[in-house]
mmCIF file of C-alpha atoms in Angstrom:
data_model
loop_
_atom_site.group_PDB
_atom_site.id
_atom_site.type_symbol
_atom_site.label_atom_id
_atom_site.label_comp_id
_atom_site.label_asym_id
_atom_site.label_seq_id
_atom_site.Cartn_x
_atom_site.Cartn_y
_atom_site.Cartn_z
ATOM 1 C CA UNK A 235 -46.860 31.437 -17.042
ATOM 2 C CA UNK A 236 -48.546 31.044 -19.892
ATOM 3 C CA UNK A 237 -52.211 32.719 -20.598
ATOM 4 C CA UNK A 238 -54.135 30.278 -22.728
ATOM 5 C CA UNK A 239 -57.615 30.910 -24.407
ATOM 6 C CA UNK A 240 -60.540 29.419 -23.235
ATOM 7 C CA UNK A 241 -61.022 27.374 -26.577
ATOM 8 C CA UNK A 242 -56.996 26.010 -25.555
ATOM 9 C CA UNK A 243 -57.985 25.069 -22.457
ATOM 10 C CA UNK A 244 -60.469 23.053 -23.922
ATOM 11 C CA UNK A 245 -58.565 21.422 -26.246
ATOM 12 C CA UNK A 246 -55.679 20.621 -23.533
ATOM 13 C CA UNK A 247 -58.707 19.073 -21.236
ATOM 14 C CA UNK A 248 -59.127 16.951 -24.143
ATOM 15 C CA UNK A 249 -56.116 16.019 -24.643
ATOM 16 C CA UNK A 250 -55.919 15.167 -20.624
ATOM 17 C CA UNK A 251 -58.772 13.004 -21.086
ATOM 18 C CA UNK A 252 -57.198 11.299 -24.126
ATOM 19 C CA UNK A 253 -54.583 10.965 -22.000
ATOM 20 C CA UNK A 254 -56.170 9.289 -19.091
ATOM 21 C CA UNK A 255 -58.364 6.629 -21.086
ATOM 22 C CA UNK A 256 -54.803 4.878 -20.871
ATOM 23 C CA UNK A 257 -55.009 4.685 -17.300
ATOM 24 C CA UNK A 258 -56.906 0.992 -17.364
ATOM 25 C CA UNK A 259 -58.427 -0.720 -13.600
ATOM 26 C CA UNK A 260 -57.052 -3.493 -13.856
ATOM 27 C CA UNK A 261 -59.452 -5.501 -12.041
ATOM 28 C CA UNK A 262 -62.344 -4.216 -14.467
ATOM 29 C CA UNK A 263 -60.107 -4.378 -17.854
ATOM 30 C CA UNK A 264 -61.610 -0.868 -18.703
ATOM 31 C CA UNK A 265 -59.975 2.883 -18.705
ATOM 32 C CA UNK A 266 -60.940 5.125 -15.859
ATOM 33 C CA UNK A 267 -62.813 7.222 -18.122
ATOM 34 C CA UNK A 268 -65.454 5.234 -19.399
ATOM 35 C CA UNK A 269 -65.929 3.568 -16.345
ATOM 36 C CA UNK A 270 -66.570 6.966 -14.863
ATOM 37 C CA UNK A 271 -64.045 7.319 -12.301
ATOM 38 C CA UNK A 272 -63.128 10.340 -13.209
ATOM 39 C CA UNK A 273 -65.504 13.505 -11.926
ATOM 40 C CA UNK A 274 -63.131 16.610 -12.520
ATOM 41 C CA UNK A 275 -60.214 18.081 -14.456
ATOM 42 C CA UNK A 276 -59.064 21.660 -13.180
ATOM 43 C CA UNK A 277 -56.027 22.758 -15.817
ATOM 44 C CA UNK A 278 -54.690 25.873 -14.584
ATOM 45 C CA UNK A 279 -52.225 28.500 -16.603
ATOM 46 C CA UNK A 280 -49.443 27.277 -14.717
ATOM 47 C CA UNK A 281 -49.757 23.773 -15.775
ATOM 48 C CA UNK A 282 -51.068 22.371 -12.356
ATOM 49 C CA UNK A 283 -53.712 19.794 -13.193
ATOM 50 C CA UNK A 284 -55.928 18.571 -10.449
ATOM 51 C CA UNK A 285 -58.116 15.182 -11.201
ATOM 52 C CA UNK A 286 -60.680 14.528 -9.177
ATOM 53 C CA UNK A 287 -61.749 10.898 -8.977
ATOM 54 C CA UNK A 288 -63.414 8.090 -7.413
ATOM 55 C CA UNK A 289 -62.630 4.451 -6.610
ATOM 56 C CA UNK A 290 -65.493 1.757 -6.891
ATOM 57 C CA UNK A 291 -65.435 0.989 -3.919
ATOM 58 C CA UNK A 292 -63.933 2.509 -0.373
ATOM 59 C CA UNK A 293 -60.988 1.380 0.310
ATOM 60 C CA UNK A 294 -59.977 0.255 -3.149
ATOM 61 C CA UNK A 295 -56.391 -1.723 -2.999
ATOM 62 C CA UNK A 296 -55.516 0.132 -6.692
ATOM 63 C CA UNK A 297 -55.944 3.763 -5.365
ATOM 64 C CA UNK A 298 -51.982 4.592 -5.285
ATOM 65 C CA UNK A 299 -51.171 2.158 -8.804
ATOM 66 C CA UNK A 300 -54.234 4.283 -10.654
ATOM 67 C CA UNK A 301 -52.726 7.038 -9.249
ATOM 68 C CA UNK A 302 -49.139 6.453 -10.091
ATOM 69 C CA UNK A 303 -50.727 5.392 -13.776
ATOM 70 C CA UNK A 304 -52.618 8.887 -13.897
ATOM 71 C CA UNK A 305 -49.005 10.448 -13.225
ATOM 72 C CA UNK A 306 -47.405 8.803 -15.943
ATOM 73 C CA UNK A 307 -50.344 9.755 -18.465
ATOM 74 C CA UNK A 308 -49.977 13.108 -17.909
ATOM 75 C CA UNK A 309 -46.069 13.104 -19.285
ATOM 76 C CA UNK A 310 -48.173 12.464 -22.551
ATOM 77 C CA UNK A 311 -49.848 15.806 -22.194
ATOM 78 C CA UNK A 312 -46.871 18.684 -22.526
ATOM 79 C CA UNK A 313 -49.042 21.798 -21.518
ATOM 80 C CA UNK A 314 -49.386 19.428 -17.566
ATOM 81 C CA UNK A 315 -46.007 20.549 -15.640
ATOM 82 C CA UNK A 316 -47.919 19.039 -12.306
ATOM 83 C CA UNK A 317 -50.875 17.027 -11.576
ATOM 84 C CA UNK A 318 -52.766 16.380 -8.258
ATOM 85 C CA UNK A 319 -54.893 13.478 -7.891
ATOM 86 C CA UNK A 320 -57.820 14.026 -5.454
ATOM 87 C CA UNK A 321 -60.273 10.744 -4.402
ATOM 88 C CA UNK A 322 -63.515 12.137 -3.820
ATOM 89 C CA UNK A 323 -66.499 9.655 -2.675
ATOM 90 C CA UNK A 324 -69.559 12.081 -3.269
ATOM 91 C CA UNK A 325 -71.210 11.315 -5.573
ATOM 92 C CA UNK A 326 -70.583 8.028 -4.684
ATOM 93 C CA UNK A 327 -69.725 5.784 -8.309
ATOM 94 C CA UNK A 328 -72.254 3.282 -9.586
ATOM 95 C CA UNK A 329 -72.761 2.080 -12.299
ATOM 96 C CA UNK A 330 -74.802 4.475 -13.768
ATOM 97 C CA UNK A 331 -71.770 6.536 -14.160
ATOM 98 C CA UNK A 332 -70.280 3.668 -16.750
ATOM 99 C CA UNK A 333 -70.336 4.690 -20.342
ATOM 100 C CA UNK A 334 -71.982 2.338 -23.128
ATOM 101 C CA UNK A 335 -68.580 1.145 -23.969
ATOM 102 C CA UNK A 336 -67.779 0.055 -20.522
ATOM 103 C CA UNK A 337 -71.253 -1.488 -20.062
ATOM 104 C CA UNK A 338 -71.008 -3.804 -23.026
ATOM 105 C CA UNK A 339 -66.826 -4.368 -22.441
ATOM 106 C CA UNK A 340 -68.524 -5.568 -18.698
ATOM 107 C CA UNK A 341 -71.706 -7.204 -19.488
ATOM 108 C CA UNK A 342 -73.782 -4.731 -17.826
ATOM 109 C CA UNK A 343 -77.256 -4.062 -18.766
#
């Protein structure tokens, strides 16, 4: 098990992140990040990496493709030896949680 530095961690969440702005809804046409889907990323020692996420909407048809997209966008990330995808609903998503880029990629105001 490897014991990285805070500062590594951080740079490994980064590159997790990176990683997941791959992972594109493909009803919306925009990543997961910048639509704000994405609430948590736990990186432990170990390598297990839990993602805690959203859907916009209950019941969401795309849950298990997003998730088997997230899966594949971790094999970019070398430190990740297992991830865990978690949907949470609270907070529930709005579009509040969209970043500029998604808002203009959208047409949201």
């Amino acid at each position: 098990m490897a014991n990285y530095t805070a500062e590594e961690v951080e740079k490994i969440k980064d590159r997790i992140l990176s990683a997941l702005e791959s992972v594109i809804d493909p009803e919306l046409g925009v990543d997961i990040i910048n639509l704000g889907l994405v609430y948590a990323i736990e990186f432990e020692d170990s390598g297990r990496t839990e993602i805690q996420m959203t859907l916009t909407t209950m019941g969401c048809p795309l849950a298990d493709l997003l998730t088997d997209q997230i899966h594949d966008a971790m094999k970019e990330v070398p430190e990740v030896t297992e991830t865990e995808v978690k949907l949470v609903w609270y907070p529930a998503w709005s579009v509040d949680k969209m970043s500029r880029y998604a808002r203009i990629a959208l047409g949201i105001r």
